């Protein structure tokens, strides 16, 4: 069997399937009453996932090492990770909007790998001495899986901003914290925080046995008298339910990707000490990996410790999506360093 011909057929097939799958998901979002489109979209993602897995497996057999030695292989491994996490997130959320966000990204990555990279970067080559180590699989694969997971979680956060039209709503049960109500006019406050209330507004303050108010009361969010807010169109219950689901799944997916990123960075430090004699050298890739870690650490800290929900953490996760791309691809394209196998400008 000609493994090179098989690989070319599989990467082109995966691109075509992802392109059709993207159109299916977009068509399903535009025309939600058409039956079978969600099932077809999920099937397309599964077929693309299997095609990419088969392509990477055949490349492993051909080259004799785990296929993560150049940019072409890592791009397809990233796409495989995105489609895998997509299937998990879609099964958890039961929402076709997951595919609307993830399918274009997966398709774009495969298009870039198959149509933009020169042929010499797409062909397998012998490993350089620094990559002849078991750490190649242990470090790079975990890092790529963390990138894929964080990207999917960030895309769901961007989808949340789209569904809510950027409105500042509070959700219930999306993360560890105070929780809230699905209304942008009311907020859960402590009783001692209530200094004054508008005339004509009734606030229910439950009392304990001694007649004193309990700690939590529901009060309207007050704005400055001079500030005039443009009234926003209220969100439908369907949008609120979808937004709560997207917020919850995004938080869970990012919560899975962050430990993977941490493990990958630690494994990379150990490998760097073994290969170059230093755990950390402030290489551009290492620096941006640290920045990525700090961004998502801030996201999880804000949700777990500060109780952030809704728009603010979604904006932070959307920022993390850009940072991940800079760390993964931007550093390789625009800078030289110890991680320079993907640089071609």
Short mmCIF file of C-alpha atoms in Angstrom, two decimals:
data_model
loop_
_atom_site.label_atom_id
_atom_site.label_comp_id
_atom_site.label_asym_id
_atom_site.label_seq_id
_atom_site.Cartn_x
_atom_site.Cartn_y
_atom_site.Cartn_z
CA UNK A 1 0.00 0.00 0.00
CA UNK A 2 1.29 3.46 -0.92
CA UNK A 3 1.08 5.28 2.42
CA UNK A 4 1.97 8.65 0.91
CA UNK A 5 -0.90 8.41 -1.59
CA UNK A 6 -3.22 7.31 1.23
CA UNK A 7 -2.20 10.31 3.33
CA UNK A 8 -2.87 12.72 0.46
CA UNK A 9 -6.28 11.18 -0.10
CA UNK A 10 -7.16 11.29 3.60
CA UNK A 11 -6.12 14.91 4.19
CA UNK A 12 -8.06 16.10 1.13
CA UNK A 13 -11.07 14.03 2.21
CA UNK A 14 -10.98 15.47 5.71
CA UNK A 15 -10.93 19.00 4.28
CA UNK A 16 -13.88 18.26 1.97
CA UNK A 17 -15.89 16.62 4.76
CA UNK A 18 -15.23 19.50 7.16
CA UNK A 19 -16.24 22.03 4.50
CA UNK A 20 -19.54 20.24 3.88
CA UNK A 21 -20.04 19.81 7.64
CA UNK A 22 -19.55 23.54 8.17
CA UNK A 23 -22.24 24.29 5.58
CA UNK A 24 -24.57 21.78 7.25
CA UNK A 25 -24.14 23.40 10.66
CA UNK A 26 -24.63 26.88 9.25
CA UNK A 27 -27.68 25.73 7.32
CA UNK A 28 -29.07 24.12 10.46
CA UNK A 29 -28.62 27.37 12.38
CA UNK A 30 -30.30 29.41 9.63
CA UNK A 31 -33.15 26.92 9.11
CA UNK A 32 -33.67 25.12 12.44
CA UNK A 33 -36.85 23.39 11.27
CA UNK A 34 -35.08 21.23 8.69
CA UNK A 35 -34.84 17.71 10.15
CA UNK A 36 -31.71 15.52 10.21
CA UNK A 37 -29.27 18.42 9.79
CA UNK A 38 -27.90 18.17 13.35
CA UNK A 39 -27.35 14.43 12.92
CA UNK A 40 -25.62 15.00 9.58
CA UNK A 41 -23.35 17.62 11.14
CA UNK A 42 -22.34 15.30 13.97
CA UNK A 43 -21.73 12.47 11.48
CA UNK A 44 -19.56 14.77 9.37
CA UNK A 45 -17.43 15.72 12.36
CA UNK A 46 -17.04 12.05 13.31
CA UNK A 47 -16.03 11.08 9.75
CA UNK A 48 -13.47 13.91 9.59
CA UNK A 49 -12.10 12.83 12.97
CA UNK A 50 -11.64 9.26 11.75
CA UNK A 51 -10.03 10.39 8.48
CA UNK A 52 -7.51 12.54 10.32
CA UNK A 53 -6.78 9.75 12.81
CA UNK A 54 -6.18 7.33 9.93
CA UNK A 55 -3.93 9.85 8.19
CA UNK A 56 -1.84 10.40 11.31
CA UNK A 57 -1.67 6.65 11.90
CA UNK A 58 -0.44 5.95 8.37
CA UNK A 59 2.15 8.72 8.73
CA UNK A 60 3.30 7.12 12.00
CA UNK A 61 3.77 3.81 10.20
CA UNK A 62 5.62 5.44 7.31
CA UNK A 63 8.01 7.62 9.33
CA UNK A 64 8.44 5.37 12.37
CA UNK A 65 7.84 8.13 14.93
CA UNK A 66 4.86 9.91 16.44
CA UNK A 67 3.62 12.39 13.79
CA UNK A 68 4.27 15.69 15.56
CA UNK A 69 7.64 16.66 14.13
CA UNK A 70 6.62 19.54 11.85
CA UNK A 71 3.91 22.16 11.39
CA UNK A 72 1.88 20.09 8.91
CA UNK A 73 1.57 17.16 11.30
CA UNK A 74 0.82 19.35 14.30
CA UNK A 75 -1.93 21.19 12.40
CA UNK A 76 -3.72 17.95 11.63
CA UNK A 77 -3.23 16.69 15.17
CA UNK A 78 -4.74 19.98 16.39
CA UNK A 79 -7.71 19.50 14.06
CA UNK A 80 -8.16 15.96 15.32
CA UNK A 81 -8.19 17.29 18.89
CA UNK A 82 -10.72 20.01 18.03
CA UNK A 83 -13.09 17.54 16.36
CA UNK A 84 -12.75 15.16 19.32
CA UNK A 85 -13.50 17.85 21.91
CA UNK A 86 -16.31 19.12 19.66
CA UNK A 87 -18.03 15.74 19.76
CA UNK A 88 -17.74 15.69 23.55
CA UNK A 89 -19.03 19.26 23.93
CA UNK A 90 -21.91 18.71 21.50
CA UNK A 91 -22.95 15.57 23.33
CA UNK A 92 -22.90 17.47 26.63
CA UNK A 93 -24.73 20.57 25.41
CA UNK A 94 -27.12 19.02 22.84
CA UNK A 95 -26.74 22.22 20.83
CA UNK A 96 -25.96 22.54 17.13
CA UNK A 97 -24.44 25.94 17.81
CA UNK A 98 -21.26 24.16 18.96
CA UNK A 99 -20.65 23.04 15.39
CA UNK A 100 -21.42 26.49 14.02
CA UNK A 101 -18.42 27.78 16.00
CA UNK A 102 -15.98 24.85 15.77
CA UNK A 103 -16.50 23.54 12.22
CA UNK A 104 -15.16 26.68 10.44
CA UNK A 105 -12.03 26.66 12.61
CA UNK A 106 -11.37 22.96 11.98
CA UNK A 107 -11.98 23.41 8.26
CA UNK A 108 -9.72 26.46 8.11
CA UNK A 109 -6.86 24.62 9.80
CA UNK A 110 -7.03 21.73 7.33
CA UNK A 111 -7.25 24.17 4.41
CA UNK A 112 -4.16 25.98 5.66
CA UNK A 113 -2.24 22.71 6.10
CA UNK A 114 -3.15 21.21 2.72
CA UNK A 115 -3.25 24.29 0.48
CA UNK A 116 -0.83 26.81 2.00
CA UNK A 117 2.13 24.89 3.37
CA UNK A 118 4.76 24.00 0.76
CA UNK A 119 5.11 20.37 -0.27
CA UNK A 120 8.49 19.98 1.41
CA UNK A 121 6.89 20.83 4.77
CA UNK A 122 4.11 18.31 4.20
CA UNK A 123 6.46 15.38 3.58
CA UNK A 124 7.86 13.32 6.45
CA UNK A 125 11.54 13.84 7.20
CA UNK A 126 14.02 12.22 9.61
CA UNK A 127 13.90 13.64 13.12
CA UNK A 128 16.55 16.12 14.19
CA UNK A 129 18.61 14.89 17.17
CA UNK A 130 16.76 17.10 19.69
CA UNK A 131 13.45 15.45 18.79
CA UNK A 132 14.66 11.86 19.11
CA UNK A 133 13.16 11.39 22.53
CA UNK A 134 10.07 9.87 24.13
CA UNK A 135 9.27 13.39 25.32
CA UNK A 136 8.17 14.20 21.77
CA UNK A 137 4.98 12.24 22.35
CA UNK A 138 4.63 13.07 26.04
CA UNK A 139 5.12 16.85 25.75
CA UNK A 140 3.94 17.87 22.30
CA UNK A 141 0.82 15.69 22.22
CA UNK A 142 -0.37 17.02 25.59
CA UNK A 143 0.30 20.60 24.53
CA UNK A 144 -1.61 20.14 21.29
CA UNK A 145 -4.54 18.55 23.10
CA UNK A 146 -4.57 21.45 25.56
CA UNK A 147 -4.59 23.94 22.66
CA UNK A 148 -7.50 22.10 21.03
CA UNK A 149 -9.47 21.94 24.29
CA UNK A 150 -8.90 25.58 25.16
CA UNK A 151 -9.82 26.64 21.63
CA UNK A 152 -13.14 24.79 21.76
CA UNK A 153 -13.92 26.21 25.20
CA UNK A 154 -13.09 29.72 23.98
CA UNK A 155 -15.20 29.27 20.83
CA UNK A 156 -18.16 28.31 23.02
CA UNK A 157 -17.58 31.47 25.04
CA UNK A 158 -17.61 33.49 21.81
CA UNK A 159 -20.84 31.70 20.85
CA UNK A 160 -22.24 32.72 24.25
CA UNK A 161 -21.48 36.37 23.49
CA UNK A 162 -23.22 35.99 20.13
CA UNK A 163 -26.32 34.35 21.63
CA UNK A 164 -26.67 36.96 24.38
CA UNK A 165 -25.87 39.83 21.97
CA UNK A 166 -23.19 40.96 24.43
CA UNK A 167 -25.75 41.73 27.15
CA UNK A 168 -24.62 41.54 30.77
CA UNK A 169 -26.86 38.79 32.13
CA UNK A 170 -26.39 36.68 35.22
CA UNK A 171 -26.80 32.93 35.11
CA UNK A 172 -27.51 30.26 37.69
CA UNK A 173 -25.25 27.33 38.43
CA UNK A 174 -22.67 27.92 35.68
CA UNK A 175 -19.68 28.00 38.00
CA UNK A 176 -18.70 27.94 41.63
CA UNK A 177 -19.72 31.27 43.07
CA UNK A 178 -22.68 33.28 44.23
CA UNK A 179 -24.94 32.38 41.32
CA UNK A 180 -27.64 34.82 40.29
CA UNK A 181 -30.74 35.35 38.30
CA UNK A 182 -31.41 35.48 34.57
CA UNK A 183 -32.18 39.16 34.61
CA UNK A 184 -29.88 42.06 33.93
CA UNK A 185 -31.93 44.35 36.18
CA UNK A 186 -31.58 42.39 39.41
CA UNK A 187 -28.62 41.21 41.39
CA UNK A 188 -28.12 39.15 44.54
CA UNK A 189 -26.74 41.43 47.25
CA UNK A 190 -25.99 41.26 50.95
CA UNK A 191 -28.49 43.07 53.16
CA UNK A 192 -25.88 45.45 54.56
CA UNK A 193 -24.98 46.54 51.02
CA UNK A 194 -28.46 48.04 50.51
CA UNK A 195 -28.10 51.69 51.46
CA UNK A 196 -31.13 53.09 49.70
CA UNK A 197 -33.70 51.89 47.27
CA UNK A 198 -35.72 53.72 44.60
CA UNK A 199 -39.11 55.00 45.47
CA UNK A 200 -41.86 52.58 44.66
CA UNK A 201 -39.55 49.53 44.54
CA UNK A 202 -40.47 46.67 46.79
CA UNK A 203 -37.66 44.40 47.94
CA UNK A 204 -38.41 41.24 49.81
CA UNK A 205 -36.08 40.80 52.79
CA UNK A 206 -36.65 37.49 54.60
CA UNK A 207 -36.30 37.75 58.35
CA UNK A 208 -34.96 35.23 60.82
CA UNK A 209 -36.46 34.38 64.22
CA UNK A 210 -35.20 37.59 65.79
CA UNK A 211 -36.76 39.71 63.08
CA UNK A 212 -33.48 40.81 61.50
CA UNK A 213 -32.92 40.56 57.77
CA UNK A 214 -31.01 37.63 56.35
CA UNK A 215 -27.80 38.14 54.41
CA UNK A 216 -29.09 37.85 50.83
CA UNK A 217 -31.75 40.03 49.24
CA UNK A 218 -32.80 40.64 45.66
CA UNK A 219 -32.33 44.28 44.70
CA UNK A 220 -32.33 46.19 41.41
CA UNK A 221 -29.02 47.22 39.90
CA UNK A 222 -28.83 51.00 40.25
CA UNK A 223 -27.11 53.24 37.75
CA UNK A 224 -26.00 56.83 38.03
CA UNK A 225 -28.85 59.33 37.50
CA UNK A 226 -27.02 61.07 34.66
CA UNK A 227 -26.30 57.83 32.83
CA UNK A 228 -28.95 56.95 30.30
CA UNK A 229 -28.79 53.38 29.10
CA UNK A 230 -30.28 52.44 25.79
CA UNK A 231 -32.90 49.78 26.44
CA UNK A 232 -31.87 46.42 25.03
CA UNK A 233 -34.17 43.89 23.49
CA UNK A 234 -35.02 41.20 26.07
CA UNK A 235 -33.71 37.74 25.39
CA UNK A 236 -36.13 34.92 24.80
CA UNK A 237 -36.25 31.96 27.22
CA UNK A 238 -34.77 29.77 24.48
CA UNK A 239 -31.77 32.07 24.12
CA UNK A 240 -31.31 32.21 27.88
CA UNK A 241 -31.38 28.43 28.17
CA UNK A 242 -28.88 28.11 25.32
CA UNK A 243 -26.67 30.82 26.80
CA UNK A 244 -26.63 29.09 30.18
CA UNK A 245 -25.71 25.79 28.52
CA UNK A 246 -22.92 27.35 26.44
CA UNK A 247 -21.52 29.18 29.46
CA UNK A 248 -21.53 26.00 31.52
CA UNK A 249 -19.97 23.79 28.83
CA UNK A 250 -17.36 26.43 27.99
CA UNK A 251 -16.34 26.59 31.64
CA UNK A 252 -16.08 22.80 31.89
CA UNK A 253 -14.08 22.46 28.65
CA UNK A 254 -11.62 25.19 29.68
CA UNK A 255 -11.40 23.54 33.08
CA UNK A 256 -10.26 20.37 31.26
CA UNK A 257 -7.80 22.16 28.98
CA UNK A 258 -6.03 24.10 31.72
CA UNK A 259 -4.60 21.03 33.55
CA UNK A 260 -3.49 19.64 30.19
CA UNK A 261 -1.68 22.90 29.47
CA UNK A 262 -0.05 22.79 32.90
CA UNK A 263 1.13 19.21 32.43
CA UNK A 264 2.42 20.01 28.95
CA UNK A 265 4.45 22.99 30.18
CA UNK A 266 5.96 20.94 33.01
CA UNK A 267 6.83 18.09 30.64
CA UNK A 268 8.38 20.60 28.24
CA UNK A 269 10.54 22.04 31.01
CA UNK A 270 11.83 18.58 31.91
CA UNK A 271 12.55 17.81 28.24
CA UNK A 272 14.29 21.18 27.80
CA UNK A 273 16.58 20.41 30.73
CA UNK A 274 17.38 17.03 29.20
CA UNK A 275 18.02 18.40 25.70
CA UNK A 276 19.45 21.89 26.31
CA UNK A 277 20.55 21.84 29.96
CA UNK A 278 18.03 24.40 31.20
CA UNK A 279 14.44 24.06 32.43
CA UNK A 280 13.45 27.52 31.17
CA UNK A 281 15.22 29.77 28.68
CA UNK A 282 12.55 32.40 27.92
CA UNK A 283 12.28 31.19 24.36
CA UNK A 284 9.40 32.97 22.51
CA UNK A 285 7.33 29.77 22.56
CA UNK A 286 7.94 29.29 26.29
CA UNK A 287 7.10 32.91 27.03
CA UNK A 288 3.79 32.77 25.15
CA UNK A 289 2.96 29.41 26.73
CA UNK A 290 3.33 31.13 30.10
CA UNK A 291 1.13 34.03 28.94
CA UNK A 292 -1.51 31.52 27.78
CA UNK A 293 -1.35 29.77 31.14
CA UNK A 294 -1.79 33.09 32.98
CA UNK A 295 -4.79 34.13 30.87
CA UNK A 296 -6.71 30.93 31.52
CA UNK A 297 -5.57 30.83 35.13
CA UNK A 298 -7.13 34.28 35.50
CA UNK A 299 -10.31 32.97 33.82
CA UNK A 300 -10.64 30.05 36.24
CA UNK A 301 -9.71 32.22 39.23
CA UNK A 302 -12.38 34.75 38.29
CA UNK A 303 -15.02 32.05 38.00
CA UNK A 304 -14.12 29.94 41.01
CA UNK A 305 -12.97 32.57 43.50
CA UNK A 306 -14.75 35.72 42.34
CA UNK A 307 -17.92 33.99 41.08
CA UNK A 308 -17.81 35.59 37.63
CA UNK A 309 -20.40 34.36 35.18
CA UNK A 310 -21.72 35.45 31.81
CA UNK A 311 -20.17 38.22 29.75
CA UNK A 312 -16.97 39.05 31.65
CA UNK A 313 -15.44 35.55 31.71
CA UNK A 314 -16.62 35.02 28.12
CA UNK A 315 -14.63 38.09 27.02
CA UNK A 316 -11.61 36.78 28.92
CA UNK A 317 -11.96 33.38 27.23
CA UNK A 318 -12.29 35.05 23.82
CA UNK A 319 -9.03 36.86 24.53
CA UNK A 320 -7.50 33.50 25.42
CA UNK A 321 -8.51 32.16 22.00
CA UNK A 322 -6.31 34.80 20.34
CA UNK A 323 -3.46 34.18 22.80
CA UNK A 324 -3.51 30.44 22.08
CA UNK A 325 -3.17 31.10 18.35
CA UNK A 326 -0.28 33.49 18.92
CA UNK A 327 1.42 30.92 21.14
CA UNK A 328 0.90 28.04 18.74
CA UNK A 329 1.19 29.57 15.27
CA UNK A 330 2.19 33.22 15.56
CA UNK A 331 5.46 32.51 17.32
CA UNK A 332 6.39 29.94 14.66
CA UNK A 333 5.60 32.28 11.79
CA UNK A 334 6.99 35.55 13.12
CA UNK A 335 9.90 34.60 15.33
CA UNK A 336 12.85 32.29 15.60
CA UNK A 337 13.82 30.33 18.67
CA UNK A 338 14.53 26.91 20.02
CA UNK A 339 11.04 25.82 18.90
CA UNK A 340 11.71 26.76 15.28
CA UNK A 341 10.68 23.64 13.38
CA UNK A 342 7.52 25.33 12.12
CA UNK A 343 9.13 28.59 10.96
CA UNK A 344 9.10 29.08 7.21
CA UNK A 345 9.25 32.84 6.55
#
